[in-house]
Amino acid sequence: MSSSHSVSQELFSKEFTQDPYPVYEKLRQSEPVLKVMLPGGQFTWLITTYEDAVTVLKDQRFIKDMTKIYGSRDSHINASNLLTTNMLFSDPPDHKRLRGLVQKAFTPQLIHGMRDRIQDIANELLDEIGSRPTMNLIDEYAFPLPIIVICEILGVPSEDREKFRLWSNTIIDASNEETGKYFEQHANEFLQYLRDWFEHVREEPGTDLISQLVAAEEQGDKLTEQELFSVVALLIIAGHETTVNLIGNGMLALLEHPEQRKLLLEQPDLIQQAIEEMLRYNGPVEFSTTRWAGEDLVFKGHTFAKGDMVIVALDAADRDPAQFKDADLFDITREKSPHLAFGKGIHLCLGAPLARLEGEIAVTTLLNRYPDLQLSQEVKDLEWRSGMIVRGVKEIPLTLLP
C-alpha cells in the first residue's frame, strides 16, 4: 500500500476530526496534491500547501458552477438545489451580479456602525448567565450572538434562531451519516420557511436585506426566484456558522494557552491580532467549498480531467511552515498574517469584516466579564463536528470563576 493511500485512509476518521494537523503535515510533505475518496464515496483532489491553495483559489480554470460540467439543473426549487445558485457556487459574470446585490449590506462602514448593537447583544447574553457558576460557550454565547446579528440584517425573526441552527447544521454536515438522513426533511422545512417569509415581505416590505432582495427578484432582471432562495439560505447559514466556530475555536486556543490569554488580558489592544491568529491556528472553515476542473489540465505535475472535483484544505494551508514561521505555535503577537480562513480571490468571504468584528467583541466581552474562566472538561474529551466544511466543537463547557 502506497504511503499516499495510507494517509488518505487516515482522513475523516474520528482521530482526524479531533486533530487533523498531524495528517496535514504528512500530506504537505509527501502528497500535497492528492486524490482521495470522500466519506460519500466521491473522489476529489485535496490541496494542502499554502502556495498550491492560493493558486487553486485564484485560478479561474477551477470553476464553481457545476452545471458547466454536468448540464443544467432542475429549475424547480427543492432540497437538493437550495444552495446551488448563489455567489458562492457561480462564476463570472453571474458571480459579480449576485455578489453585488448583497455586498452593499456588508460594507466596512455599515459593519462598523453595528459595533454598538453587537456589543449590546454580547452584554445581554452574558447578563442572562449572570452569577451562574457554569455555561456552555457554544449554546449560550457563540451561537446566539452571530445568529441574532444576521437575523437583524436580513429582517427575519431572531426567535426562530433554533430552527435556523438545526437546518443549517444538517445542510452543512450533510456528509455525516447521522445528520445526513435528515437532510431532505430539514432542507424542505427551511425552504417552506423562506417561501412563507418572502410572501410576508412582499406584503409588508421593510428596509432589511431580504426586502431589498425580494424587490430585486420582482424586477426580474437582477435575481431569479431560485437565486433569491439560494442567496438568502446562504446568508443565514454562512452568516453565523463561521463566527460560531471562530469564537469557539478561538476561546479554546486561549484556554489551551494560558500565557496567551494572560497577555491578551494585560494588553487588550492585541485583540485584532489575536482574532487573526485564531482564524489561522484552528480556522472555522476547514475545507473550501467544491471546485471543478473546467477543462483538462495539468496542475503540479498531476493530470486533472475536466469535471474532476477539487477541494482546498484551508486549515492545512494555514499551518504550512513554508508560509508561517513556527506554524504550529499559537501566538497572538504574530504580525498580520495572510491566512486563508476566509478564502482568497473573487470568492473571498463577503462577511469577513462582520465575522472579525463579532469575534473581537465576543472574546473581549467574555474575558472582561470572566477573566478566570476554565474548561470544565479535558480538551481530548470535547466532541468535534464531523461535517466536511466547518471545523468546530459541539459543546465547550466552562466553569466561571468569579
Tab-separated table of C-alpha atoms in Angstrom:
chain	number	residue	atom	x	y	z
A	1	MET	CA	0.000	0.000	0.000
A	2	SER	CA	1.453	3.359	-1.001
A	3	SER	CA	2.097	5.976	1.644
A	4	SER	CA	-0.398	8.317	-0.066
A	5	HIS	CA	-3.092	5.665	0.149
A	6	SER	CA	-2.406	5.036	3.825
A	7	VAL	CA	-2.524	8.783	4.540
A	8	SER	CA	-5.805	9.166	2.680
A	9	GLN	CA	-7.171	6.324	4.832
A	10	GLU	CA	-6.497	8.467	7.897
A	11	LEU	CA	-8.574	11.347	6.550
A	12	PHE	CA	-12.051	11.849	8.013
A	13	SER	CA	-11.522	9.302	10.811
A	14	LYS	CA	-12.623	10.200	14.358
A	15	GLU	CA	-8.968	10.851	15.316
A	16	PHE	CA	-8.579	13.099	12.275
A	17	THR	CA	-11.706	15.112	13.175
A	18	GLN	CA	-10.298	15.583	16.685
A	19	ASP	CA	-6.870	16.744	15.440
A	20	PRO	CA	-6.259	16.843	11.668
A	21	TYR	CA	-2.931	18.664	11.824
A	22	PRO	CA	-0.502	15.687	12.025
A	23	VAL	CA	-2.155	14.202	8.906
A	24	TYR	CA	-1.948	17.547	7.126
A	25	GLU	CA	1.753	17.765	7.938
A	26	LYS	CA	2.344	14.348	6.351
A	27	LEU	CA	0.325	15.307	3.276
A	28	ARG	CA	2.115	18.628	2.758
A	29	GLN	CA	5.431	16.799	2.788
A	30	SER	CA	4.574	13.677	0.793
A	31	GLU	CA	1.434	14.263	-1.315
A	32	PRO	CA	0.461	17.953	-1.343
A	33	VAL	CA	-1.884	17.307	-4.288
A	34	LEU	CA	-3.628	14.014	-3.609
A	35	LYS	CA	-6.691	12.248	-4.992
A	36	VAL	CA	-8.762	10.980	-2.045
A	37	MET	CA	-12.151	9.406	-1.537
A	38	LEU	CA	-14.671	11.441	0.442
A	39	PRO	CA	-16.948	9.828	3.057
A	40	GLY	CA	-19.786	9.777	0.491
A	41	GLY	CA	-17.692	7.697	-1.946
A	42	GLN	CA	-16.845	10.553	-4.309
A	43	PHE	CA	-13.256	11.255	-5.402
A	44	THR	CA	-11.674	14.674	-5.048
A	45	TRP	CA	-8.244	16.245	-5.387
A	46	LEU	CA	-7.171	17.558	-1.967
A	47	ILE	CA	-4.752	20.527	-1.840
A	48	THR	CA	-2.792	21.044	1.401
A	49	THR	CA	0.121	23.505	0.928
A	50	TYR	CA	-0.332	27.244	1.203
A	51	GLU	CA	1.177	28.065	-2.188
A	52	ASP	CA	-0.965	25.500	-4.040
A	53	ALA	CA	-4.058	26.560	-2.082
A	54	VAL	CA	-3.698	30.209	-3.145
A	55	THR	CA	-3.114	29.140	-6.761
A	56	VAL	CA	-6.254	26.970	-6.860
A	57	LEU	CA	-8.442	29.559	-5.089
A	58	LYS	CA	-7.453	32.211	-7.651
A	59	ASP	CA	-7.181	30.089	-10.826
A	60	GLN	CA	-10.345	30.543	-12.895
A	61	ARG	CA	-9.805	27.212	-14.652
A	62	PHE	CA	-11.208	25.764	-11.429
A	63	ILE	CA	-14.885	26.653	-11.623
A	64	LYS	CA	-17.689	26.740	-9.044
A	65	ASP	CA	-20.766	26.295	-11.245
A	66	MET	CA	-21.138	22.544	-11.774
A	67	THR	CA	-23.835	22.967	-14.457
A	68	LYS	CA	-20.983	23.878	-16.807
A	69	ILE	CA	-19.799	20.287	-16.346
A	70	TYR	CA	-22.993	18.350	-15.714
A	71	GLY	CA	-25.614	20.339	-17.617
A	72	SER	CA	-28.476	22.487	-16.366
A	73	ARG	CA	-30.082	21.810	-13.012
A	74	ASP	CA	-33.739	21.370	-12.164
A	75	SER	CA	-35.216	24.879	-12.162
A	76	HIS	CA	-37.841	23.804	-9.627
A	77	ILE	CA	-36.584	24.863	-6.180
A	78	ASN	CA	-36.059	21.811	-3.990
A	79	ALA	CA	-33.888	20.483	-1.138
A	80	SER	CA	-31.030	19.356	-3.347
A	81	ASN	CA	-30.598	22.653	-5.211
A	82	LEU	CA	-31.389	25.028	-2.334
A	83	LEU	CA	-27.788	26.230	-2.084
A	84	THR	CA	-26.614	25.888	-5.680
A	85	THR	CA	-27.448	29.252	-7.266
A	86	ASN	CA	-25.736	31.872	-5.140
A	87	MET	CA	-22.452	33.753	-5.498
A	88	LEU	CA	-20.509	31.006	-3.743
A	89	PHE	CA	-21.397	28.464	-6.434
A	90	SER	CA	-21.236	30.685	-9.501
A	91	ASP	CA	-18.553	32.032	-11.815
A	92	PRO	CA	-18.241	35.399	-13.571
A	93	PRO	CA	-20.352	37.171	-14.790
A	94	ASP	CA	-23.163	35.679	-12.593
A	95	HIS	CA	-20.888	35.815	-9.571
A	96	LYS	CA	-20.369	39.578	-9.827
A	97	ARG	CA	-24.107	40.253	-10.272
A	98	LEU	CA	-25.147	38.076	-7.310
A	99	ARG	CA	-22.407	39.324	-5.018
A	100	GLY	CA	-23.169	42.915	-5.973
A	101	LEU	CA	-26.768	42.543	-4.766
A	102	VAL	CA	-25.735	41.688	-1.214
A	103	GLN	CA	-22.379	43.438	-0.974
A	104	LYS	CA	-23.897	46.789	-0.057
A	105	ALA	CA	-25.222	45.339	3.200
A	106	PHE	CA	-21.690	44.319	4.250
A	107	THR	CA	-19.621	47.429	3.559
A	108	PRO	CA	-16.972	48.251	6.214
A	109	GLN	CA	-18.860	51.463	7.115
A	110	LEU	CA	-22.145	49.628	7.724
A	111	ILE	CA	-20.398	46.882	9.688
A	112	HIS	CA	-18.565	49.443	11.823
A	113	GLY	CA	-21.915	51.115	12.519
A	114	MET	CA	-23.139	47.835	14.036
A	115	ARG	CA	-20.437	47.746	16.721
A	116	ASP	CA	-22.673	49.127	19.489
A	117	ARG	CA	-25.529	46.766	18.649
A	118	ILE	CA	-23.208	43.729	18.652
A	119	GLN	CA	-21.772	44.892	21.993
A	120	ASP	CA	-25.318	45.136	23.428
A	121	ILE	CA	-26.105	41.588	22.258
A	122	ALA	CA	-22.900	40.232	23.863
A	123	ASN	CA	-23.725	42.027	27.144
A	124	GLU	CA	-27.333	40.775	27.144
A	125	LEU	CA	-26.270	37.162	26.556
A	126	LEU	CA	-23.773	37.299	29.431
A	127	ASP	CA	-26.298	39.087	31.670
A	128	GLU	CA	-28.516	36.030	31.210
A	129	ILE	CA	-25.666	33.852	32.551
A	130	GLY	CA	-25.224	36.291	35.425
A	131	SER	CA	-23.615	34.760	38.503
A	132	ARG	CA	-24.130	31.137	37.449
A	133	PRO	CA	-21.004	29.034	38.001
A	134	THR	CA	-21.069	27.325	34.575
A	135	MET	CA	-22.007	27.942	30.948
A	136	ASN	CA	-21.936	26.134	27.620
A	137	LEU	CA	-19.943	28.529	25.450
A	138	ILE	CA	-21.425	27.363	22.127
A	139	ASP	CA	-25.128	27.121	23.022
A	140	GLU	CA	-25.340	30.149	25.254
A	141	TYR	CA	-22.971	32.621	23.595
A	142	ALA	CA	-21.013	31.688	20.460
A	143	PHE	CA	-24.140	30.535	18.587
A	144	PRO	CA	-26.794	33.105	19.594
A	145	LEU	CA	-24.599	36.191	19.107
A	146	PRO	CA	-23.962	35.915	15.332
A	147	ILE	CA	-27.385	34.424	14.538
A	148	ILE	CA	-29.119	37.391	16.225
A	149	VAL	CA	-26.906	39.766	14.207
A	150	ILE	CA	-27.535	38.106	10.813
A	151	CYS	CA	-31.283	37.820	11.556
A	152	GLU	CA	-31.392	41.570	12.207
A	153	ILE	CA	-29.508	42.344	8.970
A	154	LEU	CA	-31.819	40.076	6.959
A	155	GLY	CA	-35.004	41.042	8.781
A	156	VAL	CA	-36.060	37.556	9.924
A	157	PRO	CA	-37.282	36.942	13.500
A	158	SER	CA	-34.326	36.028	15.701
A	159	GLU	CA	-36.652	33.934	17.884
A	160	ASP	CA	-36.567	31.417	15.005
A	161	ARG	CA	-32.822	31.013	15.548
A	162	GLU	CA	-33.023	27.453	16.936
A	163	LYS	CA	-34.762	26.357	13.723
A	164	PHE	CA	-32.043	28.032	11.640
A	165	ARG	CA	-29.427	26.274	13.705
A	166	LEU	CA	-30.995	22.857	13.184
A	167	TRP	CA	-31.465	23.369	9.432
A	168	SER	CA	-28.033	24.877	8.944
A	169	ASN	CA	-26.248	22.108	10.897
A	170	THR	CA	-27.986	19.456	8.805
A	171	ILE	CA	-27.220	21.170	5.495
A	172	ILE	CA	-23.563	21.859	6.370
A	173	ASP	CA	-22.994	18.395	7.871
A	174	ALA	CA	-24.812	16.600	5.033
A	175	SER	CA	-21.804	14.298	4.521
A	176	ASN	CA	-22.220	12.997	8.075
A	177	GLU	CA	-24.312	9.787	8.237
A	178	GLU	CA	-26.057	10.840	11.434
A	179	THR	CA	-27.335	14.234	10.224
A	180	GLY	CA	-27.388	13.305	6.521
A	181	LYS	CA	-30.520	11.209	6.890
A	182	TYR	CA	-32.481	14.336	7.902
A	183	PHE	CA	-31.123	16.413	5.033
A	184	GLU	CA	-34.194	16.311	2.800
A	185	GLN	CA	-36.653	16.913	5.648
A	186	HIS	CA	-34.728	19.839	7.157
A	187	ALA	CA	-33.872	21.446	3.817
A	188	ASN	CA	-37.573	21.289	2.841
A	189	GLU	CA	-38.620	22.848	6.159
A	190	PHE	CA	-36.076	25.621	5.551
A	191	LEU	CA	-37.436	26.123	2.015
A	192	GLN	CA	-41.004	26.371	3.250
A	193	TYR	CA	-39.966	28.857	5.925
A	194	LEU	CA	-38.301	31.063	3.283
A	195	ARG	CA	-41.286	30.748	0.956
A	196	ASP	CA	-43.629	31.958	3.731
A	197	TRP	CA	-41.240	34.728	4.746
A	198	PHE	CA	-40.835	36.065	1.191
A	199	GLU	CA	-44.640	36.148	0.937
A	200	HIS	CA	-44.781	38.166	4.171
A	201	VAL	CA	-42.104	40.582	2.852
A	202	ARG	CA	-43.969	41.099	-0.446
A	203	GLU	CA	-46.992	42.249	1.557
A	204	GLU	CA	-45.027	44.266	4.113
A	205	PRO	CA	-41.565	45.214	2.772
A	206	GLY	CA	-39.073	46.754	5.196
A	207	THR	CA	-35.604	48.267	4.863
A	208	ASP	CA	-33.839	44.958	5.616
A	209	LEU	CA	-31.717	42.955	3.175
A	210	ILE	CA	-34.379	40.335	2.365
A	211	SER	CA	-36.826	43.115	1.419
A	212	GLN	CA	-34.183	44.518	-0.959
A	213	LEU	CA	-33.528	41.086	-2.474
A	214	VAL	CA	-37.236	40.329	-2.926
A	215	ALA	CA	-37.599	43.693	-4.699
A	216	ALA	CA	-34.651	42.782	-6.961
A	217	GLU	CA	-36.303	39.438	-7.772
A	218	GLU	CA	-39.610	41.162	-8.594
A	219	GLN	CA	-37.802	43.424	-11.095
A	220	GLY	CA	-36.954	40.198	-12.871
A	221	ASP	CA	-33.609	41.122	-14.382
A	222	LYS	CA	-31.476	41.128	-11.239
A	223	LEU	CA	-32.379	37.889	-9.471
A	224	THR	CA	-34.305	34.754	-10.416
A	225	GLU	CA	-36.609	33.108	-7.879
A	226	GLN	CA	-34.151	30.245	-7.457
A	227	GLU	CA	-31.285	32.672	-6.865
A	228	LEU	CA	-33.375	34.536	-4.263
A	229	PHE	CA	-33.886	31.335	-2.232
A	230	SER	CA	-30.279	30.270	-2.627
A	231	VAL	CA	-28.727	33.637	-1.723
A	232	VAL	CA	-30.871	34.066	1.417
A	233	ALA	CA	-30.270	30.467	2.545
A	234	LEU	CA	-26.515	31.029	2.111
A	235	LEU	CA	-26.585	34.285	4.090
A	236	ILE	CA	-28.469	32.704	7.013
A	237	ILE	CA	-26.131	29.699	7.132
A	238	ALA	CA	-22.793	31.367	6.359
A	239	GLY	CA	-23.818	34.454	8.345
A	240	HIS	CA	-23.434	32.641	11.624
A	241	GLU	CA	-21.547	29.350	11.090
A	242	THR	CA	-18.125	30.929	10.592
A	243	THR	CA	-18.442	33.162	13.645
A	244	VAL	CA	-19.791	30.451	15.973
A	245	ASN	CA	-16.653	28.407	15.316
A	246	LEU	CA	-14.314	31.413	15.280
A	247	ILE	CA	-15.477	32.215	18.836
A	248	GLY	CA	-15.472	28.551	19.922
A	249	ASN	CA	-12.116	27.536	18.428
A	250	GLY	CA	-10.571	30.880	19.376
A	251	MET	CA	-11.580	30.670	23.034
A	252	LEU	CA	-10.422	27.053	23.093
A	253	ALA	CA	-6.982	28.149	21.850
A	254	LEU	CA	-6.793	30.781	24.618
A	255	LEU	CA	-7.837	28.188	27.237
A	256	GLU	CA	-5.147	25.799	25.985
A	257	HIS	CA	-2.520	28.572	26.016
A	258	PRO	CA	-2.969	30.376	29.365
A	259	GLU	CA	0.110	32.558	28.786
A	260	GLN	CA	-1.551	33.945	25.622
A	261	ARG	CA	-4.802	34.593	27.468
A	262	LYS	CA	-2.876	36.420	30.223
A	263	LEU	CA	-1.129	38.506	27.564
A	264	LEU	CA	-4.464	39.435	25.953
A	265	LEU	CA	-5.948	40.423	29.310
A	266	GLU	CA	-2.879	42.581	30.019
A	267	GLN	CA	-2.789	44.070	26.504
A	268	PRO	CA	-6.399	44.212	25.237
A	269	ASP	CA	-5.286	46.175	22.160
A	270	LEU	CA	-3.854	42.890	20.844
A	271	ILE	CA	-7.415	41.673	20.176
A	272	GLN	CA	-7.347	42.210	16.392
A	273	GLN	CA	-4.068	40.297	16.056
A	274	ALA	CA	-5.481	37.626	18.375
A	275	ILE	CA	-8.542	37.175	16.142
A	276	GLU	CA	-6.319	36.812	13.051
A	277	GLU	CA	-4.232	34.199	14.853
A	278	MET	CA	-7.369	32.307	15.965
A	279	LEU	CA	-8.500	32.258	12.326
A	280	ARG	CA	-5.121	30.928	11.202
A	281	TYR	CA	-4.360	28.498	14.010
A	282	ASN	CA	-7.586	26.484	14.026
A	283	GLY	CA	-9.800	28.114	11.428
A	284	PRO	CA	-13.596	27.759	11.485
A	285	VAL	CA	-13.797	26.606	7.849
A	286	GLU	CA	-11.641	23.521	7.379
A	287	PHE	CA	-12.240	22.878	3.667
A	288	SER	CA	-13.127	25.216	0.851
A	289	THR	CA	-16.384	24.579	-0.948
A	290	THR	CA	-16.089	22.439	-4.051
A	291	ARG	CA	-14.413	23.486	-7.258
A	292	TRP	CA	-14.288	21.554	-10.544
A	293	ALA	CA	-11.619	21.405	-13.213
A	294	GLY	CA	-13.327	23.358	-16.004
A	295	GLU	CA	-11.066	21.721	-18.621
A	296	ASP	CA	-8.422	19.005	-18.874
A	297	LEU	CA	-5.343	20.495	-17.228
A	298	VAL	CA	-2.031	19.694	-15.570
A	299	PHE	CA	-1.520	21.051	-12.049
A	300	LYS	CA	1.761	20.498	-10.191
A	301	GLY	CA	2.556	17.515	-12.391
A	302	HIS	CA	-0.864	15.883	-11.897
A	303	THR	CA	-3.350	15.456	-14.732
A	304	PHE	CA	-6.803	16.730	-13.845
A	305	ALA	CA	-9.624	15.665	-16.154
A	306	LYS	CA	-12.422	18.119	-16.944
A	307	GLY	CA	-15.050	17.647	-14.216
A	308	ASP	CA	-12.616	16.471	-11.508
A	309	MET	CA	-13.579	17.761	-8.081
A	310	VAL	CA	-11.017	19.892	-6.210
A	311	ILE	CA	-11.065	20.882	-2.513
A	312	VAL	CA	-8.583	23.077	-0.666
A	313	ALA	CA	-7.780	22.153	2.961
A	314	LEU	CA	-7.695	25.736	4.274
A	315	ASP	CA	-6.642	24.688	7.777
A	316	ALA	CA	-3.739	22.669	6.329
A	317	ALA	CA	-2.550	25.646	4.249
A	318	ASP	CA	-2.731	27.898	7.312
A	319	ARG	CA	-0.292	25.663	9.210
A	320	ASP	CA	2.196	25.422	6.330
A	321	PRO	CA	5.683	26.163	7.740
A	322	ALA	CA	6.780	27.329	4.279
A	323	GLN	CA	4.442	30.302	4.766
A	324	PHE	CA	4.200	30.765	8.553
A	325	LYS	CA	7.147	30.737	10.957
A	326	ASP	CA	6.509	28.309	13.856
A	327	ALA	CA	3.231	27.430	12.152
A	328	ASP	CA	2.026	25.106	14.944
A	329	LEU	CA	2.550	27.784	17.567
A	330	PHE	CA	-0.441	29.842	18.760
A	331	ASP	CA	0.962	33.366	19.037
A	332	ILE	CA	-1.353	36.363	19.307
A	333	THR	CA	1.555	38.758	18.708
A	334	ARG	CA	2.159	37.288	15.235
A	335	GLU	CA	2.426	40.009	12.601
A	336	LYS	CA	-0.607	40.380	10.290
A	337	SER	CA	-0.873	37.032	8.606
A	338	PRO	CA	-2.109	36.274	5.087
A	339	HIS	CA	-4.162	33.301	6.314
A	340	LEU	CA	-6.838	31.716	4.130
A	341	ALA	CA	-9.615	31.344	6.732
A	342	PHE	CA	-11.911	33.488	4.563
A	343	GLY	CA	-10.644	32.123	1.264
A	344	LYS	CA	-8.889	34.124	-1.451
A	345	GLY	CA	-9.674	35.596	-4.856
A	346	ILE	CA	-13.155	36.531	-6.090
A	347	HIS	CA	-14.861	34.198	-3.582
A	348	LEU	CA	-13.227	35.827	-0.551
A	349	CYS	CA	-15.859	35.683	2.215
A	350	LEU	CA	-18.231	38.628	1.928
A	351	GLY	CA	-18.950	38.594	5.668
A	352	ALA	CA	-15.300	38.559	6.799
A	353	PRO	CA	-15.375	42.104	8.291
A	354	LEU	CA	-18.571	41.215	10.202
A	355	ALA	CA	-17.153	37.913	11.494
A	356	ARG	CA	-13.966	39.681	12.637
A	357	LEU	CA	-15.920	42.360	14.495
A	358	GLU	CA	-18.237	39.815	16.132
A	359	GLY	CA	-15.252	37.693	17.176
A	360	GLU	CA	-13.433	40.705	18.594
A	361	ILE	CA	-16.422	41.890	20.666
A	362	ALA	CA	-17.416	38.364	21.767
A	363	VAL	CA	-13.948	37.381	23.019
A	364	THR	CA	-13.190	40.740	24.696
A	365	THR	CA	-16.552	40.900	26.467
A	366	LEU	CA	-16.342	37.309	27.698
A	367	LEU	CA	-12.774	37.702	29.030
A	368	ASN	CA	-13.573	41.026	30.714
A	369	ARG	CA	-16.589	39.509	32.439
A	370	TYR	CA	-14.947	36.202	33.402
A	371	PRO	CA	-11.140	36.619	33.256
A	372	ASP	CA	-10.524	33.338	35.129
A	373	LEU	CA	-12.933	31.067	33.248
A	374	GLN	CA	-11.787	27.464	32.841
A	375	LEU	CA	-12.672	24.473	30.690
A	376	SER	CA	-14.779	22.010	32.682
A	377	GLN	CA	-13.647	19.102	30.513
A	378	GLU	CA	-10.406	17.701	29.126
A	379	VAL	CA	-9.725	19.033	25.610
A	380	LYS	CA	-9.334	15.441	24.363
A	381	ASP	CA	-12.906	14.668	25.507
A	382	LEU	CA	-14.520	17.506	23.543
A	383	GLU	CA	-16.553	16.328	20.558
A	384	TRP	CA	-15.803	17.946	17.208
A	385	ARG	CA	-18.406	18.342	14.492
A	386	SER	CA	-17.902	15.779	11.763
A	387	GLY	CA	-19.095	17.610	8.635
A	388	MET	CA	-16.842	18.348	5.678
A	389	ILE	CA	-16.816	22.141	5.746
A	390	VAL	CA	-16.788	23.688	9.209
A	391	ARG	CA	-14.357	22.900	11.983
A	392	GLY	CA	-15.856	23.388	15.408
A	393	VAL	CA	-16.666	21.799	18.742
A	394	LYS	CA	-20.253	20.796	19.534
A	395	GLU	CA	-20.074	21.997	23.131
A	396	ILE	CA	-17.492	23.831	25.258
A	397	PRO	CA	-18.474	23.579	28.942
A	398	LEU	CA	-16.931	26.355	31.037
A	399	THR	CA	-16.548	26.962	34.753
A	400	LEU	CA	-16.955	30.647	35.529
A	401	LEU	CA	-14.779	31.649	38.449
A	402	PRO	CA	-15.972	34.994	39.884
